[in-house]
PDB file of C-alpha atoms in Angstrom:
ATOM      1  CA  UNK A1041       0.941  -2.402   5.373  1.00  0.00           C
ATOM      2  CA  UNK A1042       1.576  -5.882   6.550  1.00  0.00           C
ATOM      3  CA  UNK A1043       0.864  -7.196   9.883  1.00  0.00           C
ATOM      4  CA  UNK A1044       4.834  -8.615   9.760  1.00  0.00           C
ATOM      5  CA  UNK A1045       7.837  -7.218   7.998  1.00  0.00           C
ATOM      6  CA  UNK A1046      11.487  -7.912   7.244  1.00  0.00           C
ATOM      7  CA  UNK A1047      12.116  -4.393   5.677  1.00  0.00           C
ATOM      8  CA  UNK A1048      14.552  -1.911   6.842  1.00  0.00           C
ATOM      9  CA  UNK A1049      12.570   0.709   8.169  1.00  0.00           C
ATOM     10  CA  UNK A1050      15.301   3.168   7.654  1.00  0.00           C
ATOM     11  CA  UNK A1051      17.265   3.107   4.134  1.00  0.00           C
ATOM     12  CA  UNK A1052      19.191   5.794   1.815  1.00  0.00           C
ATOM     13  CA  UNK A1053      20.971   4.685  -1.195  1.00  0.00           C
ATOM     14  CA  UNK A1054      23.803   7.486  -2.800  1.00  0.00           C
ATOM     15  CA  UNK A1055      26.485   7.735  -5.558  1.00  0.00           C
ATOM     16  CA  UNK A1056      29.753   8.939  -4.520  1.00  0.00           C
ATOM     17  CA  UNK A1057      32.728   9.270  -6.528  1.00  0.00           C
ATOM     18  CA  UNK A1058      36.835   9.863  -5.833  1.00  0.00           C
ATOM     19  CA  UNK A1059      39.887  10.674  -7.622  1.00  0.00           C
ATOM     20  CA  UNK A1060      41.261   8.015  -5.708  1.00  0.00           C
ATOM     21  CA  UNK A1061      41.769   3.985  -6.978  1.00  0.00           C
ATOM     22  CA  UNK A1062      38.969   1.590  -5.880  1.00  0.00           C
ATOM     23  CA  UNK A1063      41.486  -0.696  -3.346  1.00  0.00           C
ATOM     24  CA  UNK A1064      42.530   2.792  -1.874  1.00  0.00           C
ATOM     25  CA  UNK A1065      38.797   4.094  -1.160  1.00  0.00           C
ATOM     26  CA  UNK A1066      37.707   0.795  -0.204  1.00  0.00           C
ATOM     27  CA  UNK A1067      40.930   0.234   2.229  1.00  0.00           C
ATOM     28  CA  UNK A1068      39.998   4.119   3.771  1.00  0.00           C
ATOM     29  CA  UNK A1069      36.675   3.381   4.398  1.00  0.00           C
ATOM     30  CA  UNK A1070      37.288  -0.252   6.331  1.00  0.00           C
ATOM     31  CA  UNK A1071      40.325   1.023   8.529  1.00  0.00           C
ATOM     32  CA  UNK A1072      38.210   4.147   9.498  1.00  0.00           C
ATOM     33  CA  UNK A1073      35.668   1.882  10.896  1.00  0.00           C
ATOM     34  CA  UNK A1074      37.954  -1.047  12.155  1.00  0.00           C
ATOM     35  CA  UNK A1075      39.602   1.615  14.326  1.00  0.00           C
ATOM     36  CA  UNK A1076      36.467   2.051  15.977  1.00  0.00           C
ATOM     37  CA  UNK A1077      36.301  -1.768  16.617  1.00  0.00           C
ATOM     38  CA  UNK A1078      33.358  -1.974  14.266  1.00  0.00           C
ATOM     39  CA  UNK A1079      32.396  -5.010  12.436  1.00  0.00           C
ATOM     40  CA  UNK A1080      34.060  -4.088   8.600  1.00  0.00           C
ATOM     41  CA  UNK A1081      33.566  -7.001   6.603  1.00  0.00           C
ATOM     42  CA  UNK A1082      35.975  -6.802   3.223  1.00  0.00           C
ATOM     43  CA  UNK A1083      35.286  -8.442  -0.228  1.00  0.00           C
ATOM     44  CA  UNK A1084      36.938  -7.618  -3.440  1.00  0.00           C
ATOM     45  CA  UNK A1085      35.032  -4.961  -4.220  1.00  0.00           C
ATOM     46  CA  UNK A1086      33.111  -3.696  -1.395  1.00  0.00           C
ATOM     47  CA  UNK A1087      33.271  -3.198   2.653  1.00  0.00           C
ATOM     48  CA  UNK A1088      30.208  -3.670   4.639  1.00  0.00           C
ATOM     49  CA  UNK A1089      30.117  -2.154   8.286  1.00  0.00           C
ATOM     50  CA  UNK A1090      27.780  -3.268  11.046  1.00  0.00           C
ATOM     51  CA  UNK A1091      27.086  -1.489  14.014  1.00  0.00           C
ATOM     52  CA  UNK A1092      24.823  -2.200  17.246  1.00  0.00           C
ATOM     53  CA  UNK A1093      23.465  -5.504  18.295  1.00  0.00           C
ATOM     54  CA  UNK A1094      19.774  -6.553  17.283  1.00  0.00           C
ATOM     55  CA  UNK A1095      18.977  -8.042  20.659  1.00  0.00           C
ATOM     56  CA  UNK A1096      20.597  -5.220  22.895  1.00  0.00           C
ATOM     57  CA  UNK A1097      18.269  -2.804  20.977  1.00  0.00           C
ATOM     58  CA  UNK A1098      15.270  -4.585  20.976  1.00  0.00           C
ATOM     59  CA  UNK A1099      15.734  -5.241  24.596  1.00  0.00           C
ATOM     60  CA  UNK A1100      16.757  -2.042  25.680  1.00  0.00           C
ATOM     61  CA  UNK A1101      14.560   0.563  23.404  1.00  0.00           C
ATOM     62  CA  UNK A1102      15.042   3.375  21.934  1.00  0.00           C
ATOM     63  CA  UNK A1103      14.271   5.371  24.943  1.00  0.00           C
ATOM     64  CA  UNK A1104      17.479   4.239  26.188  1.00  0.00           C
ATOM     65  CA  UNK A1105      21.209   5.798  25.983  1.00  0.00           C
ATOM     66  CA  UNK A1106      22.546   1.849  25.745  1.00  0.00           C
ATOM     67  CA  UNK A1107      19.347   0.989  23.561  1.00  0.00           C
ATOM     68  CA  UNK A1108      20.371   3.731  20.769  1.00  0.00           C
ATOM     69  CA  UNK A1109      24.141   3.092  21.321  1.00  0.00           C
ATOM     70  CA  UNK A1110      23.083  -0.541  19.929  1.00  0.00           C
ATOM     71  CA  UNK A1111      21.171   0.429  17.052  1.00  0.00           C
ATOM     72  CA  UNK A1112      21.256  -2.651  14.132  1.00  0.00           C
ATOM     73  CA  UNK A1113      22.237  -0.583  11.544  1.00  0.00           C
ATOM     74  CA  UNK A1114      24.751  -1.825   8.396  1.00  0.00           C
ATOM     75  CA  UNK A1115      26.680  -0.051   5.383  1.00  0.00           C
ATOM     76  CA  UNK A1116      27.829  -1.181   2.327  1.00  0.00           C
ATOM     77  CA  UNK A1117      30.124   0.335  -0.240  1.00  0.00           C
ATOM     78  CA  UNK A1118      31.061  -1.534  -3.409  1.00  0.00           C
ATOM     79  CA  UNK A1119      33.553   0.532  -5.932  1.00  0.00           C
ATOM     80  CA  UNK A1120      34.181   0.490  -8.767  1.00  0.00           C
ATOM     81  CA  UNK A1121      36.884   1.974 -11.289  1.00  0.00           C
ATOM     82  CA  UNK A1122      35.641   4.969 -13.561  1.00  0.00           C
ATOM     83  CA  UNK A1123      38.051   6.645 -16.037  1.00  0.00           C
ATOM     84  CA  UNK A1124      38.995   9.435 -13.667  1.00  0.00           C
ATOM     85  CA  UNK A1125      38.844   8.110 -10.174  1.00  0.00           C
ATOM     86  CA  UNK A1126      36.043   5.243  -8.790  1.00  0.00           C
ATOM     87  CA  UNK A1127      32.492   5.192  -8.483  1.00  0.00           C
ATOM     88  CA  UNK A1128      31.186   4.354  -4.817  1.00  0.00           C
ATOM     89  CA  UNK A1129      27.560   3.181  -4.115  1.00  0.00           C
ATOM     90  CA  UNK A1130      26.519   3.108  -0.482  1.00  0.00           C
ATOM     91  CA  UNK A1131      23.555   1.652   0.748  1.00  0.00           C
ATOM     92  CA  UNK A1132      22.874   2.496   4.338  1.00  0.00           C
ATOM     93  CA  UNK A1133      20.058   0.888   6.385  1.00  0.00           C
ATOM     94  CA  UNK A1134      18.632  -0.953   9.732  1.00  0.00           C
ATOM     95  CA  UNK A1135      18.781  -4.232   9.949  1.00  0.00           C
ATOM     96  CA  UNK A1136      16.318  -4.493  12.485  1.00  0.00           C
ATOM     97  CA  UNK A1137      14.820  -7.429  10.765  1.00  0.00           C
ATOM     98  CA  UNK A1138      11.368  -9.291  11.456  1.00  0.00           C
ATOM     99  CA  UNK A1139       8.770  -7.364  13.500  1.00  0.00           C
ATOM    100  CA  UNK A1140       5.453  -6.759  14.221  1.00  0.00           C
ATOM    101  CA  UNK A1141       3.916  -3.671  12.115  1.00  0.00           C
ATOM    102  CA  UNK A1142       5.939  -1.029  10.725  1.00  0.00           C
ATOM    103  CA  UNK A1143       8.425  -0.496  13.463  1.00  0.00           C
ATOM    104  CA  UNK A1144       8.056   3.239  13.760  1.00  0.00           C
ATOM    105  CA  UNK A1145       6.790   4.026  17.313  1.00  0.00           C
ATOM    106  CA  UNK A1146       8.791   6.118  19.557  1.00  0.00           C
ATOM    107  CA  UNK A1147      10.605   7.730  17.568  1.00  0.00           C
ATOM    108  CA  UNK A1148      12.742   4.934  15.910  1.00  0.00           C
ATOM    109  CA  UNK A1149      12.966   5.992  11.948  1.00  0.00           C
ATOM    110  CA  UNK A1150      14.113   9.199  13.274  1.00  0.00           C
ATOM    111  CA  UNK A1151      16.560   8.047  15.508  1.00  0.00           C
ATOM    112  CA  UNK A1152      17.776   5.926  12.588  1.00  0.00           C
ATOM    113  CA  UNK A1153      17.832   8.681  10.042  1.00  0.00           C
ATOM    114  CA  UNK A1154      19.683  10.130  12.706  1.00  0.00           C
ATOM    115  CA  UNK A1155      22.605   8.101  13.150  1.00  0.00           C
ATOM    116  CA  UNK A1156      22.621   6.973   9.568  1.00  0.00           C
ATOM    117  CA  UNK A1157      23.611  10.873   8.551  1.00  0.00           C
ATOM    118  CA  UNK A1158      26.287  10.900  11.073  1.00  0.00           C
ATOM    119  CA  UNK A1159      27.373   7.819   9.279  1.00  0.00           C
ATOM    120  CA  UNK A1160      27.776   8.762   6.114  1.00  0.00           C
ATOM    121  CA  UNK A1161      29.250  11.659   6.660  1.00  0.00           C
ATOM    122  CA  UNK A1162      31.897  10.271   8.562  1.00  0.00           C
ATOM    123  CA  UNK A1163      32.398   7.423   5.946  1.00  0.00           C
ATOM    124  CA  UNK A1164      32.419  10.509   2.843  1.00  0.00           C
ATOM    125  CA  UNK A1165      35.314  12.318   5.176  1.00  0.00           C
ATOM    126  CA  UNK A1166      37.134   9.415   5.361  1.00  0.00           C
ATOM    127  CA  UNK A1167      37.644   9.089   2.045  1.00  0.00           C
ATOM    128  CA  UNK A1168      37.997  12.648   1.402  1.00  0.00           C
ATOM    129  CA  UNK A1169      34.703  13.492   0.005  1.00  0.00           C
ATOM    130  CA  UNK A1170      32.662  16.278   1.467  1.00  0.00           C
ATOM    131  CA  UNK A1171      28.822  14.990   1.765  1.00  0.00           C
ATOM    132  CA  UNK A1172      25.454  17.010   2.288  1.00  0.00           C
ATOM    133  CA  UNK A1173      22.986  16.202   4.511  1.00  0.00           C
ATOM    134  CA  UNK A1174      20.315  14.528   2.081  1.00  0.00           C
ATOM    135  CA  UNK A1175      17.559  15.835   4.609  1.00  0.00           C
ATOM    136  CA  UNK A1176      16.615  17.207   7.587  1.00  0.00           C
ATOM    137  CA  UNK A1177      18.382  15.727  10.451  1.00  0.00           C
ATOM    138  CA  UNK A1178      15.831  15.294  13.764  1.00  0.00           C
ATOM    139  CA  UNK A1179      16.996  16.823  16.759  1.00  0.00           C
ATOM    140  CA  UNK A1180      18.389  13.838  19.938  1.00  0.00           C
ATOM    141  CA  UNK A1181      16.332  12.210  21.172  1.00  0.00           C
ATOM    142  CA  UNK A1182      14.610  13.882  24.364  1.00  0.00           C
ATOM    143  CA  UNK A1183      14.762  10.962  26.603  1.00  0.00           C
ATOM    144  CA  UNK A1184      18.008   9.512  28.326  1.00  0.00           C
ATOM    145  CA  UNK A1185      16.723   7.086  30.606  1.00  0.00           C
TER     146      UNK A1185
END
């Protein structure tokens, strides 16, 4: 391990599939999260969703309510047409960006993990799609300072 890094510290990568057409899945998945106010950015085939704010997080910690309500995290879903429905791959990480070491003191990968799983799930029932947790899903964090 590096002294400095630039890689998410937190990342899953899944398949999904739908009965529904790629424009509909893709349209689902952005006005779920634009009625939350997040940040959907739309190409032709894919949405990518942004959450938190880098510099809120890294101020405020992870210790923090407003520090883990900011988490810098980011998903993208590109579809694509199959011959009975559309083919979704999501790729769901931090985007923490450059630190110092590994980034995983106080509890921050699991905090990610965390939030990432509530994530994706909501993103799967939004489209209709039922998801399993892919692992074990740490408990809240203790502290609410």
């Amino acid at each position: 391990m590096g002294l400095f890094s630039t890689k998410p510290i937190v990342e899953k990568k899944e398949q999904w599939t739908s009965r529904r057409p790629p424009q509909e899945v893709l349209d689902a998945l952005a006005a779920a999260f634009a009625s939350h106010g997040e940040d959907v950015r739309r190409e032709k085939t894919s949405v990518e969703v942004r959450f938190g704010s880098n510099s809120v997080y890294r101020t405020m910690g992870n210790m923090t309510a407003e520090g883990r309500a900011n988490m810098p995290l980011a998903l993208t879903f590109t579809a694509s047409g199959s011959g009975s429905g559309t083919g979704i791959a999501v790729h769901a990480r931090d985007t923490y960006g450059f630190r110092l070491g590994s980034g995983k003191s106080f509890g921050v990968p699991k905090t990610f993990n965390r939030r990432l799983e509530e994530l994706l799930s909501y993103a799967a029932g939004a489209i209709g799609n039922d998801r399993p947790v892919t692992g074990p899903v740490p408990a809240p964090p203790l502290f609410n300072i």
